[in-house]
XYZ file of C-alpha atoms in Angstrom:
558
model
C 41.161 124.032 37.105
C 42.783 120.666 36.395
C 41.120 117.552 37.724
C 42.787 115.829 40.663
C 45.426 113.319 39.717
C 45.576 109.687 40.765
C 48.980 108.900 42.269
C 48.766 105.196 41.353
C 48.302 105.097 37.603
C 50.411 106.682 34.893
C 48.843 109.904 33.625
C 47.822 111.277 30.242
C 47.365 115.071 30.357
C 45.115 116.961 27.969
C 44.645 120.741 27.864
C 42.238 122.800 25.731
C 40.661 126.171 26.564
C 37.362 125.207 24.870
C 35.416 123.287 27.558
C 33.474 121.251 24.992
C 36.602 120.214 23.132
C 38.412 119.558 26.404
C 35.647 117.222 27.547
C 35.555 115.475 24.161
C 39.305 114.796 24.182
C 39.181 113.456 27.729
C 36.114 111.342 26.948
C 37.738 109.695 23.937
C 40.978 109.066 25.829
C 39.193 107.561 28.836
C 37.111 105.319 26.602
C 40.259 103.724 25.195
C 42.818 104.054 27.996
C 40.859 104.638 31.202
C 41.503 101.152 32.542
C 45.293 101.652 32.382
C 45.882 105.414 32.585
C 44.524 108.350 34.577
C 43.417 111.138 32.222
C 43.996 114.611 33.704
C 42.057 117.393 31.966
C 42.831 121.111 32.108
C 41.361 124.169 30.387
C 44.420 126.437 30.381
C 48.164 126.103 30.081
C 48.667 127.555 33.555
C 46.342 125.065 35.275
C 47.891 122.182 33.319
C 51.367 123.227 34.477
C 50.103 123.413 38.048
C 48.800 119.842 37.704
C 52.087 118.681 36.205
C 54.079 120.206 39.073
C 51.840 118.433 41.589
C 52.261 115.131 39.732
C 56.035 115.641 39.670
C 56.184 116.186 43.429
C 54.144 113.026 44.010
C 56.408 111.030 41.708
C 53.567 110.181 39.303
C 54.753 109.301 35.756
C 53.230 111.158 32.795
C 53.244 109.255 29.523
C 51.674 111.746 27.104
C 50.592 115.392 26.942
C 48.032 116.589 24.382
C 47.744 120.375 24.067
C 45.604 122.629 21.885
C 47.607 125.157 19.860
C 45.260 128.158 20.071
C 44.918 129.025 23.769
C 44.909 132.531 25.325
C 47.778 133.731 27.569
C 49.845 130.618 26.753
C 49.530 128.776 23.453
C 50.123 125.059 23.078
C 53.736 125.361 21.954
C 54.615 127.627 24.874
C 52.894 125.247 27.274
C 54.681 122.166 25.883
C 58.005 123.970 26.090
C 57.508 124.478 29.853
C 56.074 120.992 30.309
C 59.225 119.621 28.697
C 61.252 120.776 31.713
C 58.990 118.843 34.088
C 58.498 115.662 32.065
C 61.088 115.479 29.264
C 60.188 111.851 28.493
C 56.441 112.428 28.049
C 55.253 112.147 24.463
C 54.024 115.505 23.164
C 51.059 116.004 20.814
C 49.751 119.328 19.483
C 46.057 119.657 18.544
C 45.671 122.042 15.626
C 43.262 123.280 13.030
C 44.250 122.842 9.395
C 45.262 126.525 9.187
C 47.802 126.015 11.987
C 49.786 123.120 10.492
C 52.769 125.397 9.751
C 52.945 126.265 13.444
C 52.800 122.578 14.316
C 55.668 121.810 11.964
C 57.713 124.631 13.502
C 57.003 123.129 16.937
C 58.915 119.996 15.957
C 62.170 121.873 16.388
C 61.041 123.981 19.371
C 59.662 121.262 21.678
C 60.702 118.087 19.841
C 57.042 117.437 19.065
C 56.179 113.754 18.632
C 52.992 114.289 16.617
C 50.308 116.798 15.724
C 46.618 115.980 15.252
C 44.156 117.911 13.133
C 40.796 118.742 14.707
C 38.306 117.155 14.497
C 39.808 113.686 14.916
C 36.638 111.748 14.150
C 36.489 108.811 14.047
C 38.996 108.379 16.906
C 39.458 104.708 15.992
C 41.172 105.864 12.798
C 42.653 109.279 13.572
C 43.354 109.411 17.311
C 43.869 105.979 18.832
C 46.524 104.618 16.401
C 48.698 107.690 17.071
C 48.279 107.575 20.852
C 48.756 103.774 20.904
C 52.113 104.121 19.213
C 53.247 106.987 21.453
C 52.247 105.209 24.661
C 54.026 102.015 23.635
C 57.116 104.033 22.726
C 57.025 105.749 26.130
C 56.490 102.468 27.944
C 59.542 100.866 26.312
C 61.954 103.786 26.559
C 60.809 105.863 29.562
C 58.140 103.987 31.447
C 59.984 100.968 32.755
C 60.533 101.192 36.499
C 64.124 100.024 36.553
C 67.239 101.213 38.293
C 69.656 102.956 36.010
C 73.229 102.074 35.235
C 75.695 104.558 36.739
C 78.760 105.762 34.838
C 81.589 107.648 36.538
C 84.289 109.190 34.392
C 86.300 112.216 33.459
C 84.640 114.947 31.409
C 87.251 114.787 28.660
C 87.824 111.018 28.634
C 87.436 109.410 25.203
C 86.502 106.047 26.708
C 83.910 107.658 28.992
C 82.373 109.297 25.932
C 82.335 105.967 24.054
C 80.600 104.154 26.899
C 77.954 106.850 27.257
C 77.316 106.791 23.519
C 77.144 102.980 23.517
C 74.554 102.929 26.301
C 72.513 105.744 24.777
C 72.425 104.214 21.296
C 71.385 100.868 22.748
C 68.674 102.659 24.767
C 70.047 101.511 28.114
C 69.040 104.002 30.856
C 72.093 105.387 32.601
C 73.193 108.302 34.736
C 76.500 110.082 34.271
C 78.633 111.364 37.167
C 81.842 113.321 36.848
C 84.657 111.874 38.937
C 85.062 115.357 40.416
C 81.524 115.770 41.772
C 80.519 114.489 45.251
C 78.304 111.623 44.079
C 80.951 110.489 41.610
C 83.550 110.407 44.386
C 81.143 108.503 46.629
C 80.589 105.845 43.957
C 84.333 105.497 43.392
C 84.914 105.084 47.113
C 82.150 102.518 47.427
C 83.653 100.563 44.535
C 87.107 100.677 46.122
C 88.579 102.708 43.231
C 90.843 105.714 43.684
C 89.587 107.288 40.489
C 92.796 106.684 38.573
C 91.136 103.958 36.483
C 88.149 105.391 34.681
C 85.469 105.046 33.517
C 83.729 103.022 36.178
C 80.305 101.480 35.537
C 77.908 100.236 38.226
C 75.043 98.121 36.863
C 71.551 98.102 38.445
C 72.459 94.773 40.058
C 75.495 96.298 41.756
C 78.165 94.811 39.495
C 81.204 97.091 39.190
C 83.033 97.336 35.861
C 86.272 99.274 35.475
C 87.238 100.359 31.950
C 84.887 97.733 30.479
C 84.900 96.629 26.865
C 81.654 97.169 24.964
C 81.035 93.407 24.887
C 81.476 93.030 28.658
C 79.319 96.085 29.244
C 76.596 94.803 26.917
C 76.441 91.456 28.708
C 76.142 93.124 32.136
C 73.369 95.587 31.221
C 71.054 92.991 29.715
C 71.899 93.136 26.001
C 72.096 89.798 24.202
C 75.642 89.029 23.003
C 75.572 85.262 22.374
C 73.443 83.471 19.750
C 70.869 81.032 21.114
C 71.612 78.467 18.390
C 74.450 77.367 16.130
C 72.445 77.335 12.905
C 69.792 79.658 11.463
C 67.875 80.081 8.246
C 69.156 83.666 7.921
C 71.937 85.697 9.524
C 71.835 89.455 9.018
C 75.154 91.217 9.646
C 74.615 94.856 10.623
C 71.807 96.625 12.458
C 71.252 99.777 10.431
C 68.048 100.448 8.446
C 68.899 97.755 5.864
C 69.706 95.164 8.525
C 66.668 95.955 10.658
C 64.476 95.870 7.551
C 65.880 92.464 6.643
C 65.357 91.176 10.193
C 61.722 92.328 10.218
C 60.893 90.794 6.854
C 62.931 87.634 7.399
C 61.361 86.858 10.762
C 57.845 87.863 9.684
C 58.071 85.438 6.759
C 58.967 82.484 8.936
C 62.748 82.374 8.641
C 64.665 81.713 11.844
C 66.576 84.981 11.844
C 69.415 86.421 13.885
C 70.793 89.944 13.486
C 74.409 90.540 14.510
C 75.529 94.111 15.279
C 79.022 95.163 16.368
C 78.051 98.375 18.184
C 74.422 99.502 18.331
C 71.394 99.083 16.093
C 70.445 102.040 13.951
C 73.758 102.599 12.191
C 74.447 106.143 11.034
C 70.711 106.771 10.669
C 70.238 105.880 14.344
C 72.481 108.791 15.308
C 70.446 111.330 13.329
C 68.628 113.926 15.413
C 65.833 114.265 12.838
C 64.980 112.428 9.599
C 62.348 114.408 7.727
C 62.187 112.850 4.256
C 61.397 109.268 5.240
C 58.067 108.012 3.846
C 55.232 107.927 6.348
C 56.684 110.431 8.839
C 55.561 113.870 7.615
C 56.536 115.435 10.933
C 59.961 113.837 10.900
C 61.342 111.170 13.202
C 64.589 110.935 15.117
C 66.994 108.153 14.281
C 66.633 106.797 17.822
C 62.831 106.652 17.537
C 62.952 104.937 14.150
C 65.519 102.435 15.432
C 63.584 101.665 18.599
C 60.394 100.983 16.625
C 62.244 98.751 14.166
C 63.860 96.802 17.016
C 60.496 96.217 18.640
C 59.018 95.155 15.322
C 61.822 92.682 14.617
C 61.662 91.087 18.078
C 57.855 90.934 17.893
C 58.176 88.656 14.859
C 60.769 86.501 16.624
C 64.069 87.810 15.285
C 67.050 87.441 17.621
C 69.164 90.580 18.042
C 72.804 90.400 19.166
C 74.836 93.442 20.211
C 78.607 94.034 20.530
C 79.383 91.062 18.284
C 82.197 91.804 15.842
C 82.247 89.543 12.781
C 85.762 88.792 11.560
C 85.283 86.269 8.758
C 82.910 84.528 6.358
C 83.401 80.911 5.311
C 81.591 78.712 2.794
C 81.110 75.199 4.143
C 79.026 73.336 1.591
C 75.453 74.642 1.853
C 76.246 76.488 5.073
C 77.565 80.023 5.351
C 79.600 80.424 8.553
C 80.392 83.706 10.270
C 83.350 83.899 12.661
C 83.323 86.306 15.617
C 86.218 88.145 17.250
C 85.851 86.076 20.434
C 86.316 82.831 18.509
C 82.644 81.854 18.400
C 80.810 81.131 15.138
C 77.295 80.889 13.770
C 76.085 79.321 10.521
C 73.073 79.801 8.269
C 71.660 78.832 4.936
C 71.681 82.459 3.803
C 73.462 85.646 4.869
C 72.594 89.295 4.301
C 75.472 91.772 4.600
C 74.067 95.078 5.861
C 77.086 96.477 7.678
C 76.610 99.996 6.361
C 79.468 102.461 6.497
C 81.482 104.376 9.097
C 82.432 108.040 8.984
C 85.820 108.620 7.420
C 88.426 109.824 9.897
C 89.672 113.392 9.777
C 93.313 112.888 8.825
C 94.897 116.074 10.156
C 97.401 116.667 12.979
C 95.800 116.466 16.420
C 92.455 114.961 15.385
C 93.215 111.365 16.365
C 94.592 112.327 19.779
C 91.537 114.490 20.549
C 88.852 112.060 19.357
C 86.276 111.743 22.136
C 87.770 114.806 23.822
C 86.159 117.485 21.692
C 86.412 115.794 18.291
C 83.456 113.501 17.557
C 82.344 111.435 14.575
C 78.630 111.450 13.927
C 76.081 113.271 16.031
C 77.355 112.087 19.460
C 74.018 113.178 20.927
C 75.175 112.409 24.471
C 77.574 115.340 24.189
C 75.052 117.794 22.738
C 73.807 119.097 26.096
C 77.331 120.237 26.997
C 77.409 122.441 23.877
C 74.773 124.798 25.264
C 75.757 128.416 24.786
C 79.033 127.535 23.051
C 80.428 127.672 19.528
C 80.293 124.405 17.593
C 82.058 123.474 14.349
C 80.803 120.800 11.973
C 82.837 119.374 9.076
C 80.785 118.121 6.141
C 78.213 119.185 3.591
C 75.772 116.269 3.262
C 72.419 115.658 4.976
C 73.916 114.184 8.132
C 75.965 117.336 8.690
C 72.960 119.558 8.001
C 70.732 117.634 10.396
C 73.381 117.876 13.110
C 73.723 121.623 12.506
C 69.972 122.150 12.874
C 69.847 120.056 16.054
C 72.866 121.644 17.744
C 71.793 125.167 16.787
C 68.842 124.836 19.170
C 71.123 125.317 22.186
C 74.583 126.296 20.900
C 75.530 129.949 20.634
C 76.646 129.483 17.052
C 77.181 126.567 14.667
C 79.717 126.871 11.854
C 79.432 124.418 8.987
C 82.794 123.852 7.291
C 82.290 122.676 3.707
C 85.132 121.648 1.442
C 83.112 122.240 -1.747
C 82.251 125.642 -3.138
C 78.505 125.130 -2.504
C 76.095 122.971 -0.512
C 73.460 122.362 -3.173
C 75.257 119.393 -4.737
C 75.382 117.306 -1.536
C 72.457 118.396 0.692
C 68.737 117.833 0.138
C 66.906 120.988 -0.910
C 64.529 121.104 2.091
C 67.421 120.851 4.540
C 69.574 123.323 2.613
C 66.809 125.931 2.907
C 66.543 125.442 6.684
C 70.285 125.714 7.163
C 70.445 128.900 5.119
C 67.454 130.414 6.925
C 68.872 129.785 10.400
C 70.372 132.867 12.025
C 72.573 130.680 14.249
C 74.239 128.669 11.486
C 77.134 130.029 9.436
C 78.214 128.154 6.301
C 81.849 128.480 5.252
C 82.472 126.932 1.853
C 85.896 126.130 0.354
C 87.088 125.577 3.939
C 89.014 122.669 5.452
C 90.381 121.874 8.902
C 94.164 121.845 8.763
C 95.036 121.196 12.447
C 93.240 120.401 15.700
C 94.886 121.986 18.753
C 94.658 121.020 22.409
C 96.234 119.038 25.228
C 93.582 117.587 27.553
C 90.758 118.466 25.145
C 90.135 120.367 21.911
C 90.991 124.038 22.294
C 91.270 125.392 18.755
C 91.319 124.716 15.010
C 93.406 125.971 12.130
C 91.142 126.501 9.132
C 92.274 127.081 5.571
C 90.323 128.596 2.692
C 91.008 126.415 -0.361
C 90.189 129.222 -2.783
C 92.430 131.925 -1.289
C 94.952 129.810 0.622
C 94.458 131.942 3.740
C 94.665 130.211 7.137
C 93.289 131.302 10.501
C 93.220 129.935 14.043
C 89.843 129.833 15.813
C 88.961 128.896 19.369
C 86.934 125.692 19.467
C 85.994 123.012 21.998
C 83.511 121.083 19.861
C 84.090 119.601 16.415
C 81.690 117.118 14.803
C 82.903 115.323 11.680
C 80.751 114.061 8.772
C 83.180 113.653 5.859
C 82.064 110.730 3.781
C 82.049 107.064 4.564
C 84.001 103.836 4.269
C 82.497 100.351 4.389
C 84.890 98.487 6.765
C 84.656 95.225 4.815
C 88.262 93.991 5.116
C 86.961 90.888 6.893
C 85.466 89.756 3.557
C 88.901 89.546 1.853
C 89.261 86.386 -0.187
C 85.551 85.535 0.021
C 83.293 88.240 -1.418
C 84.223 90.468 -4.362
C 84.348 94.211 -3.635
C 85.173 97.329 -5.606
C 88.325 99.415 -5.190
C 86.784 101.308 -2.249
C 85.686 98.194 -0.375
C 81.980 98.311 -1.265
C 80.398 94.920 -1.992
C 79.635 94.110 -5.633
C 76.273 92.507 -6.360
C 74.107 91.292 -9.245
C 74.683 93.120 -12.540
C 77.949 94.633 -11.329
C 79.359 91.091 -11.087
C 78.346 90.128 -14.619
C 79.076 93.308 -16.557
C 80.981 91.306 -19.194
C 78.201 88.729 -19.478
C 80.126 86.074 -17.556
C 79.539 84.923 -13.955
C 82.115 85.945 -11.342
C 85.105 83.737 -10.672
C 84.204 80.798 -8.465
C 80.465 81.035 -9.179
C 79.061 77.504 -8.948
C 75.451 77.870 -10.092
C 73.917 77.704 -13.573
C 72.040 80.967 -13.103
C 73.625 84.458 -12.800
C 73.627 86.178 -9.371
C 70.375 87.747 -8.266
C 70.209 91.535 -8.152
C 71.453 91.871 -4.532
C 73.442 88.635 -4.455
C 77.211 88.774 -4.016
C 79.878 86.623 -5.673
C 79.052 83.912 -3.108
C 75.688 82.196 -3.733
C 73.310 82.705 -0.837
C 75.157 85.763 0.467
C 73.391 89.057 -0.249
C 74.214 92.720 0.370
C 71.792 95.539 1.184
C 72.077 99.211 2.050
C 75.114 101.467 2.106
C 77.666 98.630 2.097
C 76.577 97.693 -1.421
C 78.408 99.302 -4.345
C 76.380 102.003 -6.126
C 73.655 102.046 -3.456
C 71.447 105.135 -3.047
C 72.725 106.016 0.480
C 69.248 106.862 1.769
C 67.283 105.368 4.678
C 64.256 104.470 2.556
C 66.304 102.671 -0.094
C 68.266 100.793 2.583
C 65.062 99.517 4.199
C 63.734 98.549 0.773
C 66.914 96.680 -0.107
C 66.764 94.828 3.202
C 63.246 93.619 2.378
C 64.228 92.780 -1.216
C 67.270 90.800 -0.028
C 64.961 88.627 2.088
C 62.776 87.952 -0.956
C 65.833 86.894 -2.962
C 67.106 84.790 -0.033
C 63.760 82.970 -0.049
C 64.168 82.310 -3.759
C 67.688 81.012 -3.172
C 66.546 78.704 -0.354
C 63.699 77.294 -2.441
C 66.134 76.330 -5.195
C 68.826 74.926 -2.905
């Protein structure tokens, strides 16, 4: 039987059918966390679920659940799957023997497992506590803060409603969504004095009402920083994807006064990924949101300033200063700049797609919409890793996922490990040599016309959900006349600028550009925005760190 729970402190639950092991786990957890958390111990999945239900009724938060894999009647995966319904935010850890690691890896997709630990975990100072420390801190930041949530009222098929929900989710702002047609949605509209004709409506925790807000206005009202604290910095990083966050961490940790400027939400395309499994140091995989949240915390811990919803529109060279102009007319200057703006998904240029964007047609994972796909057919356009990861994620709840691939095979564009999982899934169908010719629908997406490029045959299929991953474009027009780029808009750096042995036009220094330096001294590029980059999360983070090293070298010589 589970031990009685304390209604005051946040709870850590541990369950193991072996009494000795159960006591050992609880003992080690209490030794480290007993002053801050109540440790609830159970010796079966059923008794642990009973304890969780009691805690739920009392309103007691649960931060982490540690479950043994091999238990009779209900194994650890089955238990965690049921516990997920009660406490979806609790961090989930599976305790396994070495022989059960395959089961633990499978559990990642079944219960969104956060970690698995091999038994025995001695010494706990090395094998248990670092893992639990990280999970508890992650829970505290994202799920454990006792704050009121922002409320969003909108129409189910409103593109702007979808954008606002995605903006809040990607910036890890807690919110609750209400349809304008449900009773609570109507009550909020009435309280705000709105008839419902102007949507979406946002009510902040402080009671401020925003009608059809811009992302910048919304960011300012929900506590995100949108204005720089100073006019001049040592380093400005433009873009908050893996390269930008990596640069912010290394710049701030090495003593540079650093500000990161992001136009939408930190994480970039990687931040929208449901699962990244080939990133060094995360053998169990990590979601883009988790990786982004950890990087944000790391950057701010070292003193980096992070700005959101700040669109940069120009770069100027003013003597030793590099000045960035914002869309609202403001500006910020620095001694060095790192361009890490990444790329955006290329738009699907077919009839109907633009009009239905946000109303059934989505670019990127759009994880806020995933829950609505349960039991339905989903179509995904693309054949690279991002499309494969989305297919695996959506196939957990969708009735069927169809991957539409323009090429004749997937092997050339998708990593081998992911290709094997896609091909092994019974719920994913891959259609090669296939393109979307038309998107049909009035209020929302209702169907697609698909064409086989090999045979020329076309067919109309019913569809309400289409996710698009068809390549990328860098969105660097704001650098026109300042920084040299290639024909596709990617920023040229280092050797690509001096291929003929001569420095680029306008270069004012005696030395050639450093490896990641652009045609403007002191301005560097890292990650996907850079021409000929590797287009991988690990390489982007590495380039962000390397750009900081080169910026240091530049500053020392200036």
